[in-house]
Amino acid sequence: MTDGRITTAKLGDHGPEVGVQGLGCMGMSFAYGPSDADASRATLERALELGVTLYDTADAYGAGENERFLAPFCKAHRDEVVIATKFALSIPADDPTRRIVRNDPPYIRQAVEASLKRLDVETIDLYYMHRRDVNVPIEESVGTMADLVREGKVKHLGLSEVTADELRAAHAVHPIAAVQSEWSLFSRDIEARVVPAARELGVALVPYSPLGRGFLTGSFTSAEELSSDDFRRRQPRFTGDNAMANATLLELIRSVAEAHDASLGQIALAWVHQQAALRDLPVIPIPGTRKPSRVEENTAATRIVLTDEQLDLLDGIAAQVAGNRYADMAFTSAGRE
């Protein structure tokens, strides 16, 4: 089945050609409550049929379990997929609930070898620094990442949740293909400095959580509706009075969705995709899902074009959002800009 395939875009000046929408795979193994492995595998295959070629994971997702889960799919379709993974969130052996941010060269080398083994690949297509350790000069960390490129262990480099200045400093050491940061109708802090810097340097933006971790789809309106092991229960936006206030903002999205005979999530994704033309840089969002039907819905959003009037209507939503996207914003770009 080939109809409905998405178009492609280059992942910045220095990255590969990929489908204009990727797939976030974290939830298949981690963070969002119980998952169905068979449904997740079917989701991976359906995504590829629809032209999705960028698959995003990290060593911290389920303490390596997500990388292991993706390995058979990647091996079966190695020449068709671009696999992106990340390092930096070290998990202490004595406390698997903790994450320690590490960007030091010995740790980077240890992490890449472990990811290569779990993914069962010879080369990682896109290797991200997941979070920034401000105690390690970014030039030192990216220098080590650049060595991995020269050694053939990694093809392209990426950064996640970095400031504009950090991006420029890193890019001066080695070309950066992509910056991954949260970007959605609810989260727009990167627009002030990070997006202009990426455009200036020819770096693609890879928005994670473009659906506001599911909130923008209307699938839940309060964290209390989620399973006890769902990490969204700890995020300020989705709890108490914040959740109640934010749920009212969905009505604006709903009015646009009705005009397009689309879902709330499709309008949220269409808005993110339209930022590529509005801001003159590649934008490859990676919505996550564990259902083939949702992949079909999400990729269909790439064909929705919002009018100027609809964009204006949606423009003011972010300023009204109650609560931060994380309880601790110190490890986000917004926390350091």
Coordinates of C-alpha atoms in Angstrom, one line a residue:
M1 CA 0.0 0.0 0.0
T2 CA 1.7 3.2 -1.2
D3 CA -1.1 5.8 -1.2
G4 CA -0.9 8.2 1.7
R5 CA 2.8 8.2 1.9
I6 CA 4.4 11.4 3.3
T7 CA 6.9 13.6 1.5
T8 CA 10.5 13.8 2.5
A9 CA 12.8 16.6 3.7
K10 CA 16.5 16.8 4.4
L11 CA 17.5 16.7 8.0
G12 CA 19.3 20.1 7.9
D13 CA 22.2 20.9 5.7
H14 CA 24.3 18.1 7.1
G15 CA 21.8 15.3 7.6
P16 CA 20.1 12.6 5.6
E17 CA 16.8 12.7 3.7
V18 CA 13.9 11.5 5.9
G19 CA 10.2 11.4 5.9
V20 CA 8.8 14.7 6.9
Q21 CA 7.4 13.1 10.0
G22 CA 9.3 10.7 12.2
L23 CA 8.1 8.3 15.0
G24 CA 8.9 8.7 18.7
C25 CA 9.3 5.1 20.0
M26 CA 9.8 5.8 23.8
G27 CA 6.2 4.9 24.7
M28 CA 6.6 1.4 23.3
S29 CA 8.8 0.4 26.2
F30 CA 8.6 3.2 28.8
A31 CA 6.8 6.1 30.5
Y32 CA 3.2 5.9 29.3
G33 CA 1.9 2.9 31.2
P34 CA 1.4 -0.7 29.8
S35 CA 2.1 -1.3 26.1
D36 CA 1.3 -4.1 23.7
A37 CA 4.5 -5.4 22.0
D38 CA 2.6 -6.8 19.0
A39 CA 0.7 -3.6 18.4
S40 CA 3.9 -1.6 18.7
R41 CA 5.6 -3.8 16.1
A42 CA 2.7 -3.4 13.8
T43 CA 2.9 0.4 14.3
L44 CA 6.6 0.4 13.3
E45 CA 5.8 -1.5 10.1
R46 CA 2.8 0.7 9.2
A47 CA 4.8 3.8 9.8
L48 CA 7.4 2.6 7.3
E49 CA 4.7 1.8 4.7
L50 CA 3.5 5.4 5.1
G51 CA 7.0 6.9 4.4
V52 CA 8.1 7.4 8.0
T53 CA 11.8 6.7 8.0
L54 CA 13.2 8.5 11.2
Y55 CA 12.8 6.3 14.3
D56 CA 13.7 7.9 17.6
T57 CA 14.8 6.2 20.8
A58 CA 17.3 6.7 23.6
D59 CA 19.4 4.5 25.9
A60 CA 17.4 5.8 28.9
Y61 CA 14.1 4.6 27.6
G62 CA 13.4 1.6 29.7
A63 CA 17.1 1.4 30.6
G64 CA 17.9 0.2 27.1
E65 CA 14.8 -1.9 26.6
N66 CA 13.5 0.4 23.8
E67 CA 16.7 0.1 21.8
R68 CA 16.5 -3.7 22.2
F69 CA 12.8 -3.6 21.1
L70 CA 13.7 -1.7 17.9
A71 CA 16.7 -3.9 17.0
P72 CA 14.8 -6.5 14.9
F73 CA 12.8 -3.9 13.0
C74 CA 15.9 -1.9 12.3
K75 CA 17.8 -5.0 11.1
A76 CA 15.0 -6.1 8.8
H77 CA 14.8 -2.6 7.2
R78 CA 18.4 -1.3 7.7
D79 CA 18.6 0.4 4.3
E80 CA 15.2 2.1 4.7
V81 CA 15.3 3.5 8.2
V82 CA 17.3 6.3 9.9
I83 CA 17.7 5.3 13.6
A84 CA 18.3 8.0 16.1
T85 CA 19.3 7.4 19.7
K86 CA 20.7 9.4 22.5
F87 CA 23.1 9.4 25.4
A88 CA 23.5 11.5 28.6
L89 CA 21.0 10.1 31.1
S90 CA 23.0 7.7 33.2
I91 CA 21.0 5.3 35.4
P92 CA 22.6 4.4 38.7
A93 CA 22.7 0.7 39.4
D94 CA 21.4 1.1 42.9
D95 CA 18.5 3.3 42.0
P96 CA 16.8 2.8 38.5
T97 CA 14.4 5.7 39.1
R98 CA 17.2 8.2 39.1
R99 CA 18.9 9.9 36.1
I100 CA 22.3 11.5 36.3
V101 CA 23.3 13.8 33.4
R102 CA 26.7 12.9 32.0
N103 CA 28.5 14.4 29.0
D104 CA 32.1 13.5 29.8
P105 CA 34.0 11.7 27.0
P106 CA 34.6 8.4 28.8
Y107 CA 30.9 8.1 29.4
I108 CA 30.0 9.0 25.8
R109 CA 32.3 6.2 24.5
Q110 CA 30.8 3.7 27.0
A111 CA 27.2 4.8 26.0
V112 CA 27.7 4.5 22.2
E113 CA 29.2 1.0 22.5
A114 CA 26.2 -0.1 24.6
S115 CA 23.7 1.4 22.2
L116 CA 25.4 -0.2 19.2
K117 CA 25.1 -3.5 20.8
R118 CA 21.5 -3.2 21.9
L119 CA 20.4 -1.9 18.5
D120 CA 22.5 -4.6 16.8
V121 CA 23.9 -2.1 14.2
E122 CA 27.3 -1.2 13.1
T123 CA 26.6 2.5 12.8
I124 CA 24.0 4.8 14.5
D125 CA 22.5 7.2 11.9
L126 CA 21.8 10.1 14.3
Y127 CA 23.4 10.3 17.7
Y128 CA 22.0 12.9 20.1
M129 CA 23.3 14.4 23.4
H130 CA 20.0 13.9 25.3
R131 CA 20.6 16.5 28.0
R132 CA 23.3 19.1 28.7
D133 CA 25.8 18.8 31.6
V134 CA 26.9 22.4 32.1
N135 CA 29.9 21.2 34.0
V136 CA 31.5 19.7 30.9
P137 CA 32.4 22.1 28.1
I138 CA 30.2 21.4 25.1
E139 CA 33.2 21.6 22.8
E140 CA 34.7 18.7 24.7
S141 CA 31.6 16.6 24.5
V142 CA 31.0 17.3 20.8
G143 CA 34.6 16.7 20.0
T144 CA 34.2 13.2 21.3
M145 CA 31.0 12.8 19.3
A146 CA 32.9 14.0 16.2
D147 CA 35.5 11.3 16.8
L148 CA 32.7 8.7 16.7
V149 CA 31.8 10.0 13.3
R150 CA 35.4 9.7 12.1
E151 CA 35.5 6.2 13.5
G152 CA 32.4 5.1 11.6
K153 CA 30.3 4.4 14.7
V154 CA 28.0 7.4 14.1
K155 CA 26.9 9.1 10.9
H156 CA 25.3 12.4 12.1
L157 CA 25.2 14.4 15.3
G158 CA 22.3 15.9 17.1
L159 CA 21.6 17.8 20.3
S160 CA 18.6 17.9 22.6
E161 CA 17.3 20.8 24.7
V162 CA 20.3 23.0 24.1
T163 CA 20.4 26.8 24.0
A164 CA 21.2 28.9 21.0
D165 CA 24.7 29.6 22.3
E166 CA 25.3 26.0 23.0
L167 CA 24.2 25.0 19.5
R168 CA 26.5 27.6 18.0
A169 CA 29.5 26.4 20.1
A170 CA 28.8 22.8 19.2
H171 CA 28.3 23.5 15.5
A172 CA 31.7 25.2 15.4
V173 CA 33.3 21.9 16.5
H174 CA 31.3 19.6 14.1
P175 CA 28.3 20.1 11.9
I176 CA 25.0 19.4 13.8
A177 CA 22.3 17.8 11.8
A178 CA 19.3 18.3 14.2
V179 CA 18.2 19.8 17.4
Q180 CA 15.5 18.0 19.3
S181 CA 13.3 20.1 21.7
E182 CA 9.7 20.2 22.8
W183 CA 7.7 22.3 20.4
S184 CA 4.0 22.4 20.1
L185 CA 0.9 24.6 20.4
F186 CA 1.5 24.4 24.2
S187 CA 5.4 24.7 24.2
R188 CA 7.0 27.5 22.2
D189 CA 9.9 28.7 24.2
I190 CA 12.5 27.7 21.6
E191 CA 11.1 30.1 19.1
A192 CA 12.9 33.1 20.6
R193 CA 16.5 32.0 20.2
V194 CA 16.9 28.4 19.3
V195 CA 14.9 28.3 16.1
P196 CA 16.6 31.4 14.7
A197 CA 20.0 29.9 15.5
A198 CA 19.1 26.6 13.9
R199 CA 17.9 28.4 10.7
E200 CA 21.2 30.4 10.6
L201 CA 23.3 27.3 10.9
G202 CA 21.3 25.0 8.6
V203 CA 20.2 22.7 11.4
A204 CA 16.8 20.9 11.4
L205 CA 14.4 21.1 14.3
V206 CA 13.0 17.8 15.5
P207 CA 10.1 18.6 17.8
Y208 CA 9.3 16.0 20.4
S209 CA 5.9 15.9 22.2
P210 CA 4.3 17.8 19.3
L211 CA 1.0 16.5 20.7
G212 CA 1.7 17.8 24.2
R213 CA 2.2 14.2 25.4
G214 CA -1.3 13.3 24.2
F215 CA -3.0 16.2 26.0
L216 CA -3.5 18.1 22.7
T217 CA -5.4 15.1 21.2
G218 CA -8.0 15.3 24.0
S219 CA -7.3 11.7 25.0
F220 CA -7.0 12.8 28.6
T221 CA -7.8 16.0 30.5
S222 CA -6.1 15.2 33.8
A223 CA -3.2 13.1 35.0
E224 CA -5.5 11.4 37.4
E225 CA -7.0 9.5 34.5
L226 CA -3.7 7.9 33.7
S227 CA -2.1 4.7 35.1
S228 CA -0.1 4.9 38.3
D229 CA 3.2 4.3 36.4
D230 CA 2.6 7.0 33.8
F231 CA 5.2 9.7 34.2
R232 CA 2.8 12.4 33.0
R233 CA 1.3 12.2 36.5
R234 CA 4.4 14.1 37.7
Q235 CA 4.2 16.9 35.1
P236 CA 2.7 20.2 36.3
R237 CA 0.6 20.9 33.2
F238 CA -1.5 17.8 33.6
T239 CA -2.4 18.0 37.3
G240 CA -4.9 19.8 39.4
D241 CA -6.0 23.3 38.5
N242 CA -3.4 23.5 35.7
A243 CA -5.0 20.6 33.9
M244 CA -8.5 22.1 34.3
A245 CA -7.3 25.4 32.8
N246 CA -5.4 23.8 30.0
A247 CA -8.3 21.6 29.0
T248 CA -10.3 24.7 28.2
L249 CA -7.7 25.7 25.6
L250 CA -8.6 22.7 23.5
E251 CA -11.8 24.4 22.4
L252 CA -9.9 26.7 20.2
I253 CA -8.2 23.7 18.5
R254 CA -11.5 21.9 18.2
S255 CA -13.0 24.8 16.3
V256 CA -10.2 24.6 13.7
A257 CA -10.4 20.8 13.6
E258 CA -14.1 21.0 12.8
A259 CA -13.4 23.2 9.8
H260 CA -11.0 20.7 8.4
D261 CA -13.0 17.6 9.4
A262 CA -9.9 16.6 11.3
S263 CA -9.0 15.5 14.8
L264 CA -7.5 17.7 17.5
G265 CA -4.2 15.9 17.2
Q266 CA -4.1 16.4 13.4
I267 CA -4.5 20.2 13.8
A268 CA -1.8 20.3 16.5
L269 CA 0.6 18.4 14.2
A270 CA -0.4 20.4 11.1
W271 CA 0.6 23.6 13.1
V272 CA 4.0 22.1 13.9
H273 CA 4.6 21.1 10.3
Q274 CA 3.6 24.5 9.0
Q275 CA 6.3 26.1 11.1
A276 CA 8.8 24.8 8.5
A277 CA 7.5 27.2 5.8
L278 CA 6.8 30.0 8.3
R279 CA 10.3 29.9 9.8
D280 CA 12.3 28.7 6.8
L281 CA 14.0 25.6 8.2
P282 CA 13.4 21.8 8.2
V283 CA 10.9 20.7 10.9
I284 CA 10.5 17.0 11.4
P285 CA 8.2 16.3 14.4
I286 CA 8.3 12.8 16.0
P287 CA 4.9 12.1 17.5
G288 CA 4.9 8.9 19.5
T289 CA 2.2 6.3 19.3
R290 CA 1.8 2.5 19.8
K291 CA -1.1 2.1 17.4
P292 CA -1.1 1.7 13.6
S293 CA -4.3 3.7 13.3
R294 CA -2.7 6.6 15.1
V295 CA 0.2 6.6 12.7
E296 CA -2.2 6.8 9.8
E297 CA -4.0 9.7 11.5
N298 CA -0.7 11.5 12.3
T299 CA 0.8 11.2 8.9
A300 CA -2.4 12.4 7.3
A301 CA -1.8 15.7 9.2
T302 CA 1.1 16.5 6.9
R303 CA -1.5 17.2 4.2
I304 CA -3.6 19.7 6.2
V305 CA -2.8 23.4 5.5
L306 CA -4.1 25.9 8.0
T307 CA -5.2 29.3 6.9
D308 CA -3.7 32.5 8.1
E309 CA -6.8 33.2 10.1
Q310 CA -6.6 29.8 11.8
L311 CA -2.9 30.2 12.5
D312 CA -3.7 33.6 14.2
L313 CA -6.5 31.9 16.2
L314 CA -4.1 29.2 17.5
D315 CA -1.2 31.6 18.0
G316 CA -2.2 32.8 21.5
I317 CA -2.7 29.4 23.1
A318 CA 0.8 28.9 24.4
A319 CA 0.8 32.1 26.4
Q320 CA -2.3 30.8 28.3
V321 CA -0.9 27.4 29.3
A322 CA -0.8 26.8 33.0
G323 CA 2.3 25.1 34.5
N324 CA 5.7 24.2 33.2
R325 CA 6.4 21.3 30.9
Y326 CA 8.6 19.7 33.6
A327 CA 8.7 20.1 37.3
D328 CA 12.4 20.9 37.0
M329 CA 13.2 23.1 34.0
A330 CA 16.9 23.2 34.8
F331 CA 17.7 20.6 32.1
T332 CA 15.7 22.3 29.3
S333 CA 17.0 25.0 27.0
A334 CA 14.4 27.4 28.4
G335 CA 15.9 26.9 31.9
R336 CA 19.2 28.2 30.7
E337 CA 18.4 30.8 28.0

